Coordinates of C-alpha atoms in Angstrom, one line a residue:
X71 CA 6.8 27.5 -12.4
X72 CA 5.9 24.9 -9.8
X73 CA 2.3 23.8 -10.1
X74 CA 0.0 21.3 -8.5
X75 CA -1.4 18.3 -10.4
X76 CA -4.8 18.6 -8.8
X77 CA -7.7 20.1 -10.7
X78 CA -8.7 23.6 -9.7
X79 CA -12.2 22.7 -8.5
X80 CA -10.8 20.1 -6.2
X81 CA -8.2 22.4 -4.9
X82 CA -10.7 25.1 -3.9
X83 CA -13.0 22.4 -2.3
X84 CA -10.2 21.2 -0.1
X85 CA -9.7 24.7 1.3
X86 CA -12.9 24.5 3.3
X87 CA -11.1 23.1 6.3
X88 CA -10.8 24.2 10.0
X89 CA -9.2 27.6 10.1
X90 CA -6.3 28.5 12.3
X91 CA -7.4 29.0 15.8
X92 CA -5.4 32.1 16.5
X93 CA -7.0 35.5 15.7
X94 CA -4.2 37.0 13.7
X95 CA -1.0 36.1 11.9
X96 CA 0.1 37.8 10.6
X97 CA 6.4 44.1 -10.8
X98 CA 8.3 46.0 -12.1
X99 CA 7.3 49.1 -10.1
X100 CA 7.3 52.8 -10.9
X101 CA 9.6 54.5 -8.4
X102 CA 8.4 57.5 -6.6
X103 CA 10.8 60.5 -6.6
X104 CA 13.2 60.5 -3.6
X105 CA 13.1 63.4 -1.2
X106 CA 16.2 63.5 1.0
X107 CA 16.0 64.6 4.6
X108 CA 18.8 65.6 6.9
X109 CA 17.3 63.6 9.8
X110 CA 18.7 60.1 10.3
X111 CA 17.6 57.2 12.6
X112 CA 19.2 56.3 15.9
X113 CA 21.4 53.4 15.1
X114 CA 24.1 51.4 16.9
X115 CA 27.5 53.2 16.6
X116 CA 29.1 49.8 16.0
X117 CA 27.3 48.4 12.9
X118 CA 28.3 44.8 12.2
X119 CA 29.7 43.7 8.9
X120 CA 29.6 40.4 7.1
X121 CA 32.6 38.2 7.7
X122 CA 33.4 35.1 5.6
X123 CA 35.3 33.2 8.3
X124 CA 32.4 32.2 10.5
X125 CA 29.1 30.4 10.1
X126 CA 28.3 29.6 13.7
X127 CA 24.6 28.9 13.2
X128 CA 25.3 26.5 10.4
X129 CA 22.9 28.0 7.9
X130 CA 25.3 28.2 5.0
X131 CA 25.6 31.9 5.0
X132 CA 28.5 33.9 6.6
X133 CA 27.4 35.4 9.9
X134 CA 27.1 39.0 10.8
X135 CA 30.1 39.5 13.1
X136 CA 32.1 42.3 14.6
X137 CA 35.5 42.8 16.2
X138 CA 35.6 43.5 19.9
X139 CA 38.3 45.1 22.0
X140 CA 41.5 43.0 22.1
X141 CA 41.4 39.9 19.9
X142 CA 37.8 38.7 20.6
X143 CA 35.1 38.5 17.9
X144 CA 31.3 38.4 18.3
X145 CA 28.8 36.9 15.8
X146 CA 25.0 37.0 15.9
X147 CA 23.1 33.8 16.1
X148 CA 19.7 33.2 14.4
X149 CA 18.0 33.9 17.8
X150 CA 19.5 37.5 17.6
X151 CA 21.9 36.7 20.5
X152 CA 25.6 37.5 20.2
X153 CA 28.3 34.9 20.8
X154 CA 31.7 36.2 21.9
X155 CA 34.7 34.0 21.3
X156 CA 38.4 33.9 20.5
X157 CA 39.0 33.6 16.7
X158 CA 41.8 31.0 17.4
X159 CA 39.1 28.6 18.8
X160 CA 35.7 29.5 17.3
X161 CA 32.7 27.4 18.6
X162 CA 31.4 24.5 16.6
X163 CA 28.2 25.4 14.5
X164 CA 25.2 24.5 16.6
X165 CA 22.4 24.3 14.0
X166 CA 21.6 23.4 10.4
X167 CA 19.5 25.2 7.8
X168 CA 15.9 24.8 8.9
X169 CA 12.6 26.5 9.0
X170 CA 11.8 28.5 12.2
X171 CA 9.3 27.1 14.5
X172 CA 6.3 29.4 14.3
X173 CA 4.0 29.3 17.3
X174 CA 0.4 29.3 16.1
X175 CA -1.1 30.0 19.6
X176 CA 1.0 32.3 21.7
X177 CA 0.2 32.5 25.4
X178 CA -0.3 36.3 25.2
X179 CA -1.1 36.7 28.9
X180 CA 2.5 35.9 29.7
X181 CA 4.0 38.3 27.2
X182 CA 5.1 41.9 27.9
X183 CA 2.5 44.6 27.1
X184 CA 3.1 48.2 26.3
X185 CA 1.2 51.4 25.8
X186 CA 2.1 54.0 23.2
X187 CA 2.4 57.7 24.1
X188 CA 1.2 60.4 21.7
X189 CA 3.0 60.6 18.3
X190 CA 4.8 63.8 19.3
X191 CA 6.1 62.2 22.6
X192 CA 7.0 59.0 20.7
X193 CA 9.2 61.0 18.3
X194 CA 11.0 62.7 21.2
X195 CA 11.7 59.3 22.8
X196 CA 13.7 58.0 19.8
X197 CA 16.8 56.4 21.2
X198 CA 15.4 56.1 24.8
X199 CA 12.0 54.4 24.8
X200 CA 12.5 52.9 21.4
X201 CA 15.6 52.1 19.5
X202 CA 16.3 51.4 15.8
X203 CA 19.3 49.3 14.9
X204 CA 20.7 48.3 11.5
X205 CA 21.4 44.5 11.7
X206 CA 22.9 44.0 8.3
X207 CA 21.6 42.8 4.9
X208 CA 19.4 39.9 3.8
X209 CA 21.4 36.8 2.8
X210 CA 20.6 33.8 0.7
X211 CA 21.7 30.2 1.0
X212 CA 23.2 28.1 -1.8
X213 CA 24.7 29.5 -5.0
X214 CA 22.6 32.6 -5.2
X215 CA 24.1 33.6 -1.9
X216 CA 27.4 34.2 -3.7
X217 CA 25.8 36.1 -6.7
X218 CA 24.7 39.3 -5.0
X219 CA 21.0 38.7 -5.4
X220 CA 19.0 41.9 -5.0
X221 CA 15.6 43.4 -5.8
X222 CA 12.6 45.0 -4.1
X223 CA 9.6 44.3 -1.8
X224 CA 10.6 41.4 0.5
X225 CA 7.3 40.2 2.1
X226 CA 6.8 37.4 4.5
X227 CA 3.9 35.2 5.6
X228 CA 3.4 31.9 7.5
X229 CA 1.7 28.8 6.2
X230 CA 1.7 25.5 8.2
X231 CA 4.4 26.8 10.5
X232 CA 6.7 27.7 7.5
X233 CA 7.8 31.2 6.7
X234 CA 7.4 32.2 3.1
X235 CA 9.3 35.1 1.6
X236 CA 7.9 36.5 -1.7
X237 CA 9.5 39.3 -3.5
X238 CA 9.1 41.9 -6.3
X239 CA 11.6 42.1 -9.1
X240 CA 14.7 40.1 -8.3
X241 CA 18.0 39.7 -10.2
X242 CA 21.7 39.7 -9.5
X243 CA 24.1 42.6 -9.6
X244 CA 25.9 42.5 -13.0
X245 CA 22.8 41.9 -15.1
X246 CA 20.4 39.2 -16.3
X247 CA 23.2 36.9 -17.4
X248 CA 24.4 36.4 -13.8
X249 CA 21.3 34.7 -12.4
X250 CA 18.3 35.6 -14.6
X251 CA 15.3 37.6 -13.6
X252 CA 11.9 37.1 -12.0
X253 CA 9.2 39.6 -11.0
X254 CA 7.9 37.7 -8.1
X255 CA 9.8 34.7 -6.8
X256 CA 9.1 33.0 -3.5
X257 CA 11.3 31.0 -1.2
X258 CA 11.2 29.5 2.3
X259 CA 12.6 31.3 5.4
X260 CA 15.1 29.8 7.8
X261 CA 15.5 30.2 11.5
X262 CA 17.2 33.5 11.0
X263 CA 15.6 36.8 9.8
X264 CA 18.8 37.4 7.9
X265 CA 18.7 34.3 5.7
X266 CA 16.4 33.1 2.9
X267 CA 16.6 29.5 1.7
X268 CA 17.2 29.6 -2.0
X269 CA 18.1 25.9 -2.2
X270 CA 20.6 24.9 -4.9
X271 CA 19.2 27.0 -7.8
X272 CA 21.4 29.3 -9.9
X273 CA 18.6 31.1 -11.8
X274 CA 16.1 33.1 -9.8
X275 CA 13.3 32.3 -12.2
X276 CA 13.5 28.7 -10.9
X277 CA 11.7 30.0 -7.8
X278 CA 8.9 31.6 -9.9
X279 CA 5.7 32.0 -7.9
X280 CA 2.6 33.8 -9.1
X281 CA 1.8 33.7 -12.9
X282 CA -1.2 34.9 -14.9
X283 CA -4.0 32.4 -15.2
X284 CA -4.0 30.2 -18.3
X285 CA -7.1 32.0 -19.6
X286 CA -5.1 35.2 -20.0
X287 CA -1.9 33.8 -21.6
X288 CA -3.0 34.8 -25.1
X289 CA -2.2 38.3 -24.2
X290 CA 1.5 37.5 -24.4
X291 CA 1.4 36.7 -28.1
X292 CA -1.6 38.6 -29.3
X293 CA -3.3 41.2 -27.1
X294 CA -0.1 42.9 -25.9
X295 CA 1.2 43.2 -29.4
X296 CA -2.1 44.4 -30.6
X297 CA -2.2 47.2 -28.0
X298 CA 1.4 48.1 -28.8
X299 CA 2.4 47.2 -25.2
X300 CA 5.8 45.4 -24.9
X301 CA 5.8 44.1 -21.3
X302 CA 3.5 42.9 -18.5
X303 CA 3.8 43.1 -14.8
X304 CA 2.3 41.9 -11.6
X305 CA 2.2 43.2 -8.0
X306 CA 1.7 40.5 -5.4
X307 CA 0.6 40.7 -1.8
X308 CA 2.1 38.7 1.0
X309 CA 0.9 35.2 1.8
X310 CA -2.0 34.9 4.3
X311 CA -3.1 31.5 5.7
X312 CA -6.6 30.2 5.1
X313 CA -5.8 27.1 7.2
X314 CA -2.7 25.0 8.0
X315 CA -2.2 23.8 4.4
X316 CA -3.6 26.5 2.1
X317 CA -3.0 30.2 1.8
X318 CA -3.9 33.1 -0.6
X319 CA -2.0 35.8 -2.5
X320 CA -3.8 38.7 -4.3
X321 CA -2.1 40.0 -7.4
X322 CA -2.6 43.2 -9.5
X323 CA -1.9 42.6 -13.2
X324 CA -0.7 45.2 -15.7
X325 CA 0.4 45.7 -19.3
X326 CA 3.4 48.0 -19.6
X327 CA 5.2 50.2 -22.0
X328 CA 2.0 51.0 -23.8
X329 CA 2.6 53.9 -26.2
X330 CA -1.0 54.9 -26.5
X331 CA -1.2 56.0 -22.9
X332 CA -0.2 59.4 -21.5
X333 CA 2.8 60.1 -19.3
X334 CA 0.7 60.4 -16.2
X335 CA 0.2 56.6 -16.3
X336 CA 3.8 55.9 -17.3
X337 CA 2.5 53.7 -20.2
X338 CA 0.8 51.3 -17.8
X339 CA -2.6 49.7 -18.5
X340 CA -4.2 48.1 -15.4
X341 CA -5.7 44.8 -16.2
X342 CA -7.2 43.8 -12.8
X343 CA -7.1 41.7 -9.7
X344 CA -6.2 38.0 -9.5
X345 CA -6.0 35.5 -6.6
X346 CA -3.8 32.4 -6.2
X347 CA -4.0 29.3 -3.9
X348 CA -0.7 28.8 -2.0
X349 CA 0.5 25.4 -0.8
X350 CA 3.9 24.1 0.4
X351 CA 6.0 22.5 -2.2
X352 CA 9.1 20.4 -1.6
X353 CA 11.7 23.1 -2.3
X354 CA 9.6 26.2 -2.9
X355 CA 6.0 27.3 -2.1
X356 CA 3.5 26.7 -4.9
X357 CA 1.0 29.1 -6.3
X358 CA -2.0 28.0 -8.4
X359 CA -4.4 30.2 -10.2
X360 CA -7.9 28.7 -10.1
X361 CA -9.8 31.4 -12.1
X362 CA -9.3 34.4 -14.3
X363 CA -9.3 38.0 -13.0
X364 CA -11.5 38.7 -10.0
X365 CA -12.1 42.3 -11.1
X366 CA -11.0 44.6 -13.9
X367 CA -8.5 47.5 -13.9
X368 CA -11.2 50.0 -13.0
X369 CA -11.5 48.5 -9.5
X370 CA -9.3 49.0 -6.5
X371 CA -6.1 47.0 -6.4
X372 CA -7.1 45.0 -3.3
X373 CA -4.2 43.8 -1.2
X374 CA -1.5 45.8 -2.9
X375 CA -0.4 47.2 0.4
X376 CA -0.9 44.0 2.4
X377 CA -3.3 41.2 3.3
X378 CA -3.9 39.8 6.8
X379 CA -5.7 36.8 8.3
X380 CA -7.7 37.9 11.3
X381 CA -11.0 37.1 13.1
X382 CA -12.1 34.5 10.5
X383 CA -11.4 36.8 7.4
X384 CA -8.8 37.7 5.0
X385 CA -8.4 41.5 5.1
X386 CA -7.0 43.3 2.1
X387 CA -5.4 46.8 2.4
X388 CA -4.9 49.2 -0.5
X389 CA -3.8 52.7 -1.1
X390 CA -5.6 54.5 -4.0
X391 CA -4.5 58.0 -4.8
X392 CA -6.8 60.8 -5.7
X393 CA -6.5 64.5 -6.2
X394 CA -3.8 66.3 -8.2
X395 CA -1.7 63.3 -9.1
X396 CA 0.0 60.3 -7.6
X397 CA 2.8 60.8 -5.2
X398 CA 3.5 63.7 -2.7
X399 CA 0.6 66.0 -3.7
X400 CA -2.1 63.2 -3.9
X401 CA -4.7 62.3 -1.3
X402 CA -3.8 58.8 -0.2
X403 CA -7.0 56.8 0.4
X404 CA -6.6 53.7 2.6
X405 CA -9.2 51.1 1.8
X406 CA -9.9 47.8 3.5
X407 CA -11.8 44.8 2.2
X408 CA -12.4 41.3 3.5
X409 CA -13.7 37.9 2.6
X410 CA -14.5 35.0 4.8
X411 CA -11.7 32.4 5.2
X412 CA -14.2 29.7 4.6
X413 CA -15.8 31.1 1.4
X414 CA -14.7 29.0 -1.5
X415 CA -15.5 31.9 -3.9
X416 CA -12.7 34.0 -2.4
X417 CA -10.6 33.2 -5.4
X418 CA -13.1 33.7 -8.2
X419 CA -16.0 36.0 -7.3
X420 CA -16.3 39.6 -6.3
X421 CA -19.4 38.7 -4.3
X422 CA -17.2 37.0 -1.8
X423 CA -15.6 40.3 -0.9
X424 CA -16.9 43.3 0.9
X425 CA -15.4 46.7 1.6
X426 CA -15.7 49.0 4.6
X427 CA -17.4 52.4 4.2
X428 CA -16.6 54.6 7.2
X429 CA -19.4 57.1 6.6
X430 CA -22.0 54.4 7.3
X431 CA -19.8 52.1 9.4
X432 CA -20.9 49.2 7.2
X433 CA -19.4 46.6 4.9
X434 CA -20.5 47.0 1.2
X435 CA -20.6 43.9 -1.0
X436 CA -18.3 43.9 -4.1
X437 CA -15.0 45.4 -5.0
X438 CA -15.3 49.2 -5.4
X439 CA -14.5 51.3 -8.4
X440 CA -11.2 53.2 -8.1
X441 CA -13.0 56.5 -8.7
X442 CA -15.0 55.8 -5.5
X443 CA -11.9 55.4 -3.4
X444 CA -12.5 58.6 -1.3
X445 CA -15.9 57.1 -0.1
X446 CA -14.0 54.2 1.4
X447 CA -11.0 56.1 2.9
X448 CA -10.4 54.8 6.4
X449 CA -10.3 57.3 9.3
X450 CA -7.2 58.4 11.1
X451 CA -6.7 60.7 14.0
X452 CA -4.1 62.6 11.9
X453 CA -6.8 63.2 9.2
X454 CA -4.7 61.8 6.4
X455 CA -2.6 58.8 5.4
X456 CA 1.1 59.2 4.7
X457 CA 1.3 55.9 2.8
X458 CA 2.2 55.0 -0.8
X459 CA 1.5 51.6 -2.2
X460 CA 3.2 49.0 0.1
X461 CA 3.4 48.0 3.7
X462 CA 2.5 45.5 6.4
X463 CA -0.6 45.0 8.6
X464 CA -0.4 42.8 11.7
X465 CA -1.7 42.2 15.2
X466 CA 0.7 43.4 17.9
X467 CA 0.8 41.2 21.0
X468 CA 2.9 43.9 22.7
X469 CA 0.5 46.9 22.1
X470 CA -2.6 44.7 22.0
X471 CA -3.6 46.5 18.8
X472 CA -3.5 46.2 15.0
X473 CA -0.6 48.0 13.4
X474 CA -0.4 49.2 9.9
X475 CA 3.1 50.0 8.6
X476 CA 3.7 51.9 5.3
X477 CA 6.3 53.9 3.5
X478 CA 6.1 57.2 1.6
X479 CA 8.3 58.5 -1.2
X480 CA 11.1 56.0 -0.3
X481 CA 12.1 58.3 2.6
X482 CA 9.6 57.7 5.4
X483 CA 8.4 54.6 7.2
X484 CA 5.3 55.2 9.4
X485 CA 2.8 53.2 11.4
X486 CA -0.8 53.6 12.7
X487 CA -2.7 51.5 15.4
X488 CA -6.3 50.4 15.8
X489 CA -8.5 48.2 17.9
X490 CA -10.2 46.8 14.8
X491 CA -9.0 45.8 11.3
X492 CA -11.1 48.6 9.8
X493 CA -10.2 51.2 12.4
X494 CA -10.6 54.0 13.3
X495 CA -6.9 54.3 13.2
X496 CA -4.5 56.4 15.3
X497 CA -2.5 59.4 14.4
X498 CA 0.7 58.8 12.4
X499 CA 3.8 57.5 14.2
X500 CA 7.0 58.2 12.3
X501 CA 9.5 55.4 12.6
X502 CA 12.2 56.0 10.0
X503 CA 13.2 59.1 8.0
X504 CA 16.2 60.0 6.0
X505 CA 16.9 56.4 4.9
X506 CA 16.0 55.4 1.4
X507 CA 13.6 52.4 1.5
X508 CA 11.2 51.3 -1.2
X509 CA 8.6 48.6 -0.3
X510 CA 9.7 48.5 3.3
X511 CA 8.1 45.6 5.2
X512 CA 7.8 44.3 8.8
X513 CA 8.3 40.6 9.5
X514 CA 6.4 39.8 12.8
X515 CA 7.2 36.1 12.3
X516 CA 10.7 36.7 13.5
X517 CA 9.8 38.6 16.7
X518 CA 11.6 37.0 19.6
X519 CA 9.1 34.9 21.7
X520 CA 6.2 36.2 19.6
X521 CA 5.8 39.2 21.8
X522 CA 6.3 41.8 19.1
X523 CA 8.2 44.0 21.6
X524 CA 10.9 43.9 18.9
X525 CA 10.2 43.8 15.2
X526 CA 12.3 43.4 12.1
X527 CA 12.1 45.6 9.0
X528 CA 13.4 45.0 5.5
X529 CA 14.2 47.9 3.2
X530 CA 15.1 48.1 -0.5
X531 CA 15.1 49.1 -3.4
X532 CA 16.9 47.4 -6.2
X533 CA 20.0 46.6 -4.1
X534 CA 20.7 44.4 -1.1
X535 CA 17.8 44.4 1.4
X536 CA 18.8 46.1 4.6
X537 CA 17.5 44.5 7.8
X538 CA 16.6 46.8 10.7
X539 CA 15.4 46.0 14.2
X540 CA 13.1 48.3 16.3
X541 CA 12.6 47.5 20.0
X542 CA 10.0 49.2 22.1
X543 CA 10.3 49.9 25.8
X544 CA 6.8 50.9 26.9
X545 CA 6.1 48.0 29.2
X546 CA 3.1 48.6 31.4

């Protein structure tokens, strides 16, 4: 665990600094049952494979390359451009491992703009007006890059121009003895969407990120054993920037394997919502808890789907199920909350947060009860949300709208659009079906030139993360 040496009160006080000028920037889980479909996405017929002979971008990881006609080869650079060469005289590596330069103020007027058709027309135009291509799998620099590191939920955010990847459960193929285990490590990104900088570590827990606050650590030795629970867990949001030096992550804490609970809850006891201050450490990002739980387990799990910095606020998005059960037959309630970027109580007080109630078109102070989730369910033109637990929310420079991406039952990846962070939201646009993907995420930080005309998607679960690229062709 990498921690700051500054006192918590001083840390929160230093957060009240000028916010970023741009409007947006964008544990162990219980698997949902998989439902297989015959449909498959449109992908390139020549899917590249990893080759160990070339590292043309100098990032310490074998490039994604493919054989061409004759003797030529082609490898993909970190800018997503392909270099063609003769293998007898490959080019000299042109770059070294580094963080991507993230533009904090994109000149949006010069970027391409597009307009989406109806969802039905969009579906018919798969392969013509928009294309989906598998780019390979996520790679890691250093020793872990050779140990087949894998897991679930690969999220990204930006702080001070640096991409931060934070994950769910991560370990290496072959068991815990290979590289250990951590339920939420975080590392820095590189100039390539395909590579995470894991430095020189050989144990993934050396990149540990969010931890329970010190005031709750007694539950390891006492309270968990007293309840009969044998494990604990934590679901973490992505990182959202408060300013150029400090960010925030929201976390949902649980006790697990609790024998006194019924099967419907899978032995899980929800403990509640926590928040952490994020700063940039030398080798890895640093997370510091400055208070105990923000709210108890009877409140909505704010930020479990995603969080987003926009319009002077941190917005948190959550799916809370109601109805018959969780999963396919449930009603998925999408809930949005927000807190001012400049409110120092954002980490410690429910009064800093307010949640949107569509029926009155107003923001209500405090974090709602989970049983009140239907009252806060956001509006969509489809009349319902096909979302389960995880996703990404971002501002699209290309469509000039907010986009909310989410997956359902490990088999669908959908998106919705809106003019405002609270909606109303559009009908559902289906992007991927027939490909197993748990905790699928979009990574707008890696969109070429910041236009978001093309976006990258990571998909799990519990194996290598596949990287996909969707490109839209709806230029006005």
